[in-house]
Amino acid sequence: MKKNLLIICLILICGTQVFAQKKWYVSFNGGYALKMSPQNLQNEDLNFIFINSTYNMVSDFIIHDGSIEQIEVSLGKGTNLTLSAGYFLNENFGIDMGLSYLFGGKTNCKYGHYFDVGTNHFSYIHENSISSNMFRINPSLVFTFGSKTITPYAKFGLILGLGSITYEFSDLEKDDYNLNEHTFVKMQMNGGIALGCNATLGLSYNFGKTVTLFSELNLISMSYAPTKGKIVEYIKNGKDELHNLKTGEKEFLFLREFTISSTDIISDNEPTKMLNYRYPFSSIGFNLGVRINF
């Protein structure tokens, strides 16, 4: 009987210790992410290409001199805020569920053609910008190394993203007679779910049992292909002309594939179909935050 009682007591003690190691927590952090694994963006359907260039043209449209620069883009760059909750099963292993929002930074480009043909001088300047916002859900596994005041840790998980991409372009044509033409277009693209993965290396500093400060390096590998787009601003020479655009001129469906037939009846009252385009969202960022343990 005494032996059985001793075994029961040991089991209860061990169980209590394991349970005591389990901890709930909530955390909040913010930081900035830089682009990682950027790509060259060029979409012929949407008529954009991200380069910087300047060309000076002479008679017969021959290039006299100029420069050109490729712009590399990842829409994952920008400011991010994260709220997460987690549960430590023991001192070295836990699970984490994070909700974050990306306020993406803009990427700009400009290319201009300047013509000098005889006594006539005119120019064409095109400017592009693209940016993004994204709500992200990030389930992760957490591994800590030791339980001292300063604790290194690592997190590995998946990311699901609900994003929105804003694309803007401006065309300006000028000549010697001030017959200037200026067009500004703003398009928003969304729909669909982005899927990626992330890895985090961090260092936490424990202030007692309740409050923990931490800093971390976060890597995200992800891309996103929106399923629909819409022109939300169309300004021609300072006048709003959006209402003059038909549905097929301002709304778009981005599809992985679709069929085309000579018997198709194209309606201006339906969105225009285009092949989808996958945008890079990979990033590397640094975050600072606070964690409250329960």
JSON list of C-alpha atoms in Angstrom, two decimals, residues 28 188 210:
[
{"chain": "A", "resi": 28, "resn": "PHE", "atom": "CA", "xyz": [2.14, 42.60, -29.55]},
{"chain": "A", "resi": 188, "resn": "GLN", "atom": "CA", "xyz": [-7.04, 48.24, -56.95]},
{"chain": "A", "resi": 210, "resn": "THR", "atom": "CA", "xyz": [4.61, 38.19, -16.31]}
]
